[in-house]
Short mmCIF file of C-alpha atoms and ligand atoms in Angstrom, two decimals:
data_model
loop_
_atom_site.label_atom_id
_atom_site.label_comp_id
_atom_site.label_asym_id
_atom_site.label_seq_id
_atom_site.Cartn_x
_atom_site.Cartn_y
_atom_site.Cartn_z
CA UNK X 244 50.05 -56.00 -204.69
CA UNK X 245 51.44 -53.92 -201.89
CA UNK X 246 49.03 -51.52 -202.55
CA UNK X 247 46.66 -53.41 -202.23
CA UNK X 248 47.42 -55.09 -199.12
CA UNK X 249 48.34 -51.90 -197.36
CA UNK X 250 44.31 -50.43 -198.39
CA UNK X 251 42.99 -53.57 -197.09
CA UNK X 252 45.36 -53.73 -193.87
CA UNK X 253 44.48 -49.99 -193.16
CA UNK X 254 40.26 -50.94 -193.36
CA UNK X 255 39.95 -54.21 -192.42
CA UNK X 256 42.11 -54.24 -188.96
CA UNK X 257 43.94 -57.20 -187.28
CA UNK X 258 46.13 -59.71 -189.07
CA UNK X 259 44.60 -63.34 -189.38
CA UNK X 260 46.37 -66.48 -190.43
CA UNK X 261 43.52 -67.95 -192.05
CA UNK X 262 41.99 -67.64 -195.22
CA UNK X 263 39.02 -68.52 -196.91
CA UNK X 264 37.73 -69.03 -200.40
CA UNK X 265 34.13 -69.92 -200.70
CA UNK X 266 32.82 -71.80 -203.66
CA UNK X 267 29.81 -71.36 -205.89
CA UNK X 268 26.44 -71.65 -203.62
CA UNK X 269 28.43 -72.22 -200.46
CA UNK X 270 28.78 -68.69 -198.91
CA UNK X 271 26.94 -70.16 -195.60
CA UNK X 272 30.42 -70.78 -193.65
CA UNK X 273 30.30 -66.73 -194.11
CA UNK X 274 27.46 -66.48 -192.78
CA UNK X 275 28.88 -67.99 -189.55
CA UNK X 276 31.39 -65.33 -189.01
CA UNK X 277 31.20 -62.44 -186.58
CA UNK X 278 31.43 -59.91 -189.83
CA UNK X 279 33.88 -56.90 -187.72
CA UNK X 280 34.94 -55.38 -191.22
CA UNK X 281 34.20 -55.90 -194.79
CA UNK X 282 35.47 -54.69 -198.27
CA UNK X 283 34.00 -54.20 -201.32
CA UNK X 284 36.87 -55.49 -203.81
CA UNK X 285 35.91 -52.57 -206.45
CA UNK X 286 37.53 -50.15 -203.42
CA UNK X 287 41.11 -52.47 -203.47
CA UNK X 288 43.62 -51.05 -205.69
CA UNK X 289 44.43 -53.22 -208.74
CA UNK X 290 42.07 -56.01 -207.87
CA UNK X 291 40.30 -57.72 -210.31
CA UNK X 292 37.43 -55.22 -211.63
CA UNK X 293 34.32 -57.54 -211.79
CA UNK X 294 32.84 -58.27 -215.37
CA UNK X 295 29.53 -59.81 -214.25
CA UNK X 296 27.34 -57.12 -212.64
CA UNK X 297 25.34 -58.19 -209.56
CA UNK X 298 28.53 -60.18 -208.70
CA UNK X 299 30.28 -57.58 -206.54
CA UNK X 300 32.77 -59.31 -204.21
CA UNK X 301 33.73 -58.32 -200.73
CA UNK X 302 36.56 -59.63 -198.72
CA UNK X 303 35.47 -60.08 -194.77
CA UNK X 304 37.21 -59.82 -191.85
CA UNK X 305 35.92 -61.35 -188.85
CA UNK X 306 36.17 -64.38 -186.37
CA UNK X 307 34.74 -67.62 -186.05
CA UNK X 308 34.36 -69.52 -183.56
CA UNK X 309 36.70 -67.13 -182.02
CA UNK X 310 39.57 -67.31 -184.51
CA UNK X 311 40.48 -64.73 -186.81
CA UNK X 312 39.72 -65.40 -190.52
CA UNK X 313 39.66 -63.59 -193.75
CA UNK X 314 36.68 -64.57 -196.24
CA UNK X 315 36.51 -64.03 -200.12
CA UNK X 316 33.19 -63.95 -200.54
CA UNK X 317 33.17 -64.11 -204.60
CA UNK X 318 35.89 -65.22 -206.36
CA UNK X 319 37.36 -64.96 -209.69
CA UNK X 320 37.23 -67.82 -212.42
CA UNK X 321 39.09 -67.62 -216.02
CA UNK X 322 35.82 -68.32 -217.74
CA UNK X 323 34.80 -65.01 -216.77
CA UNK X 324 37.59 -63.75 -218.90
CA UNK X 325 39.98 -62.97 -215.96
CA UNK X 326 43.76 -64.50 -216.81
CA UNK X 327 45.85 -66.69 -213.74
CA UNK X 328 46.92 -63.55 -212.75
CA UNK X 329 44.38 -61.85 -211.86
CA UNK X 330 42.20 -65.05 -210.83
CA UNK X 331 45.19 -65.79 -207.96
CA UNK X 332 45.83 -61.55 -206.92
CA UNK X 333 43.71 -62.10 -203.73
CA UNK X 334 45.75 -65.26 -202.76
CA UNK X 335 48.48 -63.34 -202.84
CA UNK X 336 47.21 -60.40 -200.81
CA UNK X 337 45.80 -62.70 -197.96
CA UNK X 338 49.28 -64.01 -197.85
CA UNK X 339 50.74 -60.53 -197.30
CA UNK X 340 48.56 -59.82 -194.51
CA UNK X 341 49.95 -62.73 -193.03
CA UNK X 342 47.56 -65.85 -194.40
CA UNK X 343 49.25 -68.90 -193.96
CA UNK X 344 46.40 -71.34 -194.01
CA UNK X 345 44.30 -71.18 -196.66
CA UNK X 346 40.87 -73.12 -197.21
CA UNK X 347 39.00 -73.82 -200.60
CA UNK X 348 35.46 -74.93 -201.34
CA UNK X 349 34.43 -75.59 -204.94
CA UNK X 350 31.62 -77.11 -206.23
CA UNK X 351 32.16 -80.37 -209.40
CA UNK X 352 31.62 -82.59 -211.10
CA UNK X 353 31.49 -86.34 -209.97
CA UNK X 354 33.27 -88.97 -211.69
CA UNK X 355 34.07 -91.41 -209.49
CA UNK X 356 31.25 -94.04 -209.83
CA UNK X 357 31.55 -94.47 -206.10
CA UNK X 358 30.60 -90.58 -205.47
CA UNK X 359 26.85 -89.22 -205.75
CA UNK X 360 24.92 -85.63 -205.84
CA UNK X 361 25.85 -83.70 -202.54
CA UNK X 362 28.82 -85.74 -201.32
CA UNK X 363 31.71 -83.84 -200.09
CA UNK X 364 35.34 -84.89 -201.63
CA UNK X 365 38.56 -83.33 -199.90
CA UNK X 366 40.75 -82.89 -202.53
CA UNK X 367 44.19 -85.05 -202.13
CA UNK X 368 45.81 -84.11 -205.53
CA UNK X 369 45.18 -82.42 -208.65
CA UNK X 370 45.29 -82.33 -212.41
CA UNK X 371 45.58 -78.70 -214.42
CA UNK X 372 43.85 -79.17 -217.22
CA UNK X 373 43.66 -75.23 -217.54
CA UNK X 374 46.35 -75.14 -220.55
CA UNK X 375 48.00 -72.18 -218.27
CA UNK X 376 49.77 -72.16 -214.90
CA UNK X 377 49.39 -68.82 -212.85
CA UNK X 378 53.16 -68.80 -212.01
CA UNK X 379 53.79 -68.45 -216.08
CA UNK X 380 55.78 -65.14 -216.84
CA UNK X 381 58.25 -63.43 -214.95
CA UNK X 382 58.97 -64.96 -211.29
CA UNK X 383 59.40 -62.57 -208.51
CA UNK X 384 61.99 -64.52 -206.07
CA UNK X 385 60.48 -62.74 -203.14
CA UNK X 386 57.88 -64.61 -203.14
CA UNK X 387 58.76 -67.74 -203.76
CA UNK X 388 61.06 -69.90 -206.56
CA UNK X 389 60.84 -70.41 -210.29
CA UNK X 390 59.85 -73.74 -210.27
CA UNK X 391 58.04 -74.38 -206.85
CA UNK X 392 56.97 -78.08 -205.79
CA UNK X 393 53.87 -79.28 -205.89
CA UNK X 394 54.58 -83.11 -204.61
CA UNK X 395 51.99 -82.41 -201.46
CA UNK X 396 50.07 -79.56 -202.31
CA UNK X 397 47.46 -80.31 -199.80
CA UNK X 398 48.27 -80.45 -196.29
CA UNK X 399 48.47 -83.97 -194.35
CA UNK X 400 47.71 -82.44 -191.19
CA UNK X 401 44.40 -80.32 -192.63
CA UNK X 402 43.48 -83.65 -193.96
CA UNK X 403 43.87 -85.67 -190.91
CA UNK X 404 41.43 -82.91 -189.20
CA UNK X 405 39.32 -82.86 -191.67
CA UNK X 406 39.01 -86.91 -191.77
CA UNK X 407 37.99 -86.65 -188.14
CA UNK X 408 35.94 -84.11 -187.65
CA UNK X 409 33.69 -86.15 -190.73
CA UNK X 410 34.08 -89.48 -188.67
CA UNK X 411 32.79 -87.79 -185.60
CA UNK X 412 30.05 -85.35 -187.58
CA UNK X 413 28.94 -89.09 -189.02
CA UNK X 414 29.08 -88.38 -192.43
CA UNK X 415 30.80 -89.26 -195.98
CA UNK X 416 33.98 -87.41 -196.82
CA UNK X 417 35.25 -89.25 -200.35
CA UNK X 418 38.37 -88.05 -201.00
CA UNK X 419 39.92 -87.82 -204.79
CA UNK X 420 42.27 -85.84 -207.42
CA UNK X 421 40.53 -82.64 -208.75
CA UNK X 422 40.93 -81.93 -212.04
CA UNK X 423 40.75 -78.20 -213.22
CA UNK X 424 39.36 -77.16 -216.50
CA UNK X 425 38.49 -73.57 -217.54
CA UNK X 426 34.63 -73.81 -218.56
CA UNK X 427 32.19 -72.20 -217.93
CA UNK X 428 30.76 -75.28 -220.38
CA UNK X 429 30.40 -78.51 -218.53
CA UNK X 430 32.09 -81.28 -220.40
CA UNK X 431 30.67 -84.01 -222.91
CA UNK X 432 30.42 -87.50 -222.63
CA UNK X 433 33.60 -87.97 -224.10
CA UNK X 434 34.91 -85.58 -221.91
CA UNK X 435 33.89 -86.87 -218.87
CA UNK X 436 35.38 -90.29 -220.45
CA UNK X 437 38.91 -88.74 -220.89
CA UNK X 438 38.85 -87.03 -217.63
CA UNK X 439 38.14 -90.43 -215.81
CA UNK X 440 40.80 -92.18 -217.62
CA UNK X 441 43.73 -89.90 -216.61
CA UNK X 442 42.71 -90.55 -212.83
CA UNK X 443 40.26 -87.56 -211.79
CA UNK X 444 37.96 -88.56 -209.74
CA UNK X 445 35.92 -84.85 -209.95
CA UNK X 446 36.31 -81.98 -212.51
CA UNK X 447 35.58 -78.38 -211.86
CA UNK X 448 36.61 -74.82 -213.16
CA UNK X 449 38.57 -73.28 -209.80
CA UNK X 450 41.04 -73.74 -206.88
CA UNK X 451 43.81 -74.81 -208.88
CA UNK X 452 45.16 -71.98 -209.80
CA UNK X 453 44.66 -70.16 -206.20
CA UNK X 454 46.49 -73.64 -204.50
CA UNK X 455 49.37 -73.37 -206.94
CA UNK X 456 50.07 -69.82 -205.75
CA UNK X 457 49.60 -70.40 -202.28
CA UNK X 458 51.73 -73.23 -202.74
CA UNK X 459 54.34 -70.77 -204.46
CA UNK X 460 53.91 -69.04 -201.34
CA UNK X 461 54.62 -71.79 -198.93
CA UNK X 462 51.13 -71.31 -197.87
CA UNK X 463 49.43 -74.67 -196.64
CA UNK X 464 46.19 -75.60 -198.12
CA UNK X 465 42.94 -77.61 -197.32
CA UNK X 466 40.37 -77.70 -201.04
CA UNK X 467 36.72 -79.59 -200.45
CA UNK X 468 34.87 -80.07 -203.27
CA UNK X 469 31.24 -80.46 -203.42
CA UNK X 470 30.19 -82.77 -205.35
CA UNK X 471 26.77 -81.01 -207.42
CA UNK X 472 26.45 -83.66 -210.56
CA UNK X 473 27.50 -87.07 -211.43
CA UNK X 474 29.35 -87.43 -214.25
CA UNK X 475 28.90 -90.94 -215.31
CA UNK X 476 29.32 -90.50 -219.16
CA UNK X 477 27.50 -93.72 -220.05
CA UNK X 478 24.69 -92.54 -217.81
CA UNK X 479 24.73 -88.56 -218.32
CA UNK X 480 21.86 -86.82 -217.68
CA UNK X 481 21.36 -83.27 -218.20
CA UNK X 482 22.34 -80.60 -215.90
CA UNK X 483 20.90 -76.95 -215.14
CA UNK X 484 22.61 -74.35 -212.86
CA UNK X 485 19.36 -74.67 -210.66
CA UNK X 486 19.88 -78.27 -210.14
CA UNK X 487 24.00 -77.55 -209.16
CA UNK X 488 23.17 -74.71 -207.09
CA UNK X 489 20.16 -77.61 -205.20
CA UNK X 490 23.06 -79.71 -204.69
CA UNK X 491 25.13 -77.23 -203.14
CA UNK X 492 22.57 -76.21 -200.75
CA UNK X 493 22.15 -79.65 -199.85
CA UNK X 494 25.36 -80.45 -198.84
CA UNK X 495 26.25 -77.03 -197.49
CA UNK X 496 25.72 -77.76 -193.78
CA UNK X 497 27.92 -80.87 -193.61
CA UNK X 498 31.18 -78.20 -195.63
CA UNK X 499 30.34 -75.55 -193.14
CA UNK X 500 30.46 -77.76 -190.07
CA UNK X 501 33.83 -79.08 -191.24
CA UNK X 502 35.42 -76.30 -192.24
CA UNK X 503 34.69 -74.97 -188.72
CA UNK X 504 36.19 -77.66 -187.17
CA UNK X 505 39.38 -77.37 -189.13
CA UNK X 506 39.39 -73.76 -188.77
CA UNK X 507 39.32 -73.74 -184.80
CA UNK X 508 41.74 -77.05 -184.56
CA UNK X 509 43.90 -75.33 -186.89
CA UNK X 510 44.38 -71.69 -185.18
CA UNK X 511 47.58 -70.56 -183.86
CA UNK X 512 47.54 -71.65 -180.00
N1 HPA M 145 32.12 -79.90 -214.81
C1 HPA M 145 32.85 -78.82 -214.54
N2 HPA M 145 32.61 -78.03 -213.54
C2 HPA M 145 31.60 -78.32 -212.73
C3 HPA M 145 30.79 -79.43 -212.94
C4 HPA M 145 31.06 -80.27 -214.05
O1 HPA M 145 30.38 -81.26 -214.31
N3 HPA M 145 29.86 -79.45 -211.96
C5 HPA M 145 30.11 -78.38 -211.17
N4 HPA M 145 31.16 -77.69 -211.64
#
């Protein structure tokens, strides 16, 4: 891990407080950033070497708006075959260089009756339905305990920002308890039934595991999830990737004008 952070320290330059993790089909807040350095995750020692080709990751260094940041642009799920570990390596990293904020998009499944297609959720508390927690195995006290809280894993104050800048931007921000699975199949009817029942309002196959070790880290942390399919299971209608990945697009602009907002009101003075 040191290792790592020292390569990425020595190429990408200044120390930010901010971090971002980008979700399926919403890399456009990226786009925003004044890109000053970039690196390809294949040249960071010991990070996760990517299974899917096509899907090389880089992690960006830049500013927006002004404000430092540090982007994942690709992340790592378990579906792909990658264990808590190894999804949650970069969190850790980040937080050696010095990340204490850290900001999650994610795109899921809608269960909520009240939510539809291309609604943004913030995420106010979660289920792991993952079987696994990242923190399982040795602990290593520096940094942080054995068995770390997780009573507020999202931060009131991100959320308050977040809940105005969507009043004043004039548009929906449901907010709900994610629940985590590990996919990559979406879930059945019966599923979707269970999931409802134990009081998730979305599902989805990320962020968990990355908020649980920046929690472990005494990182704070602000999740949005788009919502990219509606998950009634007495009304289910098929899915495709295409359609999810429409859905993102759609509601991209409304998650990268918020996450701006949080991102400048929640800089270091
Ligand atoms: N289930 C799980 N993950 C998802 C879904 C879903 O319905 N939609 C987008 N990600």
């Amino acid at each position: 891990m040191q290792a790592a952070a020292d390569e990425v320290k020595a190429r990408l330059a200044p120390a930010s407080r901010i971090g971002i993790i980008l979700g399926t089909g919403l890399g456009g807040l990226a786009e925003e950033i004044e890109v000053e350095a970039a690196i390809s995750y294949d040249d960071i020692p010991h990070f996760p070497v990517s299974t899917v080709e096509s899907h090389h990751g880089k992690l960006i260094y830049g500013r927006l708006d002004g404000v430092p940041v540090l982007a994942m642009q690709g992340r790592f799920h378990l579906y792909e075959g990658y264990n808590g570990r190894q999804v949650t390596f970069p969190v850790r990293v980040f937080r050696t260089l010095g990340v204490d904020t850290l900001l999650i998009s994610n795109a899921a499944g809608g269960m909520n009756p009240n939510y539809r297609r291309a609604d943004l959720m913030m995420i106010t508390d979660h289920i792991n339905l993952q079987g696994v927690s990242p923190l399982s195995g040795a602990n290593h006290e520096p940094w942080g305990p054995r068995f770390p809280d997780m009573s507020e894993p999202y931060d009131l104050e991100l959320r308050r920002i977040a809940e105005e800048t969507a009043l004043e931007g004039g548009f929906r921000l449901q907010q709900g308890v994610y629940c985590a699975v590990v996919g990559p199949n979406l879930e059945t009817r019966a599923e979707y039934r269970l999931l409802r029942l134990i009081g998730a309002d979305a599902v989805g196959m990320s962020t968990v595991p990355e908020v649980i070790v920046a929690r472990h880290m005494g990182m704070r942390c602000l999740a949005i999830s788009v919502i990219t399919d509606e998950c009634f299971p007495d009304a289910l209608e098929e899915v495709s990737i295409p359609d999810i990945l429409a859905a993102a697009a759609e509601a991209e602009p409304r998650l990268t004008q918020l996450l701006r907002k949080v991102v400048s009101a929640a800089a270091p003075a």
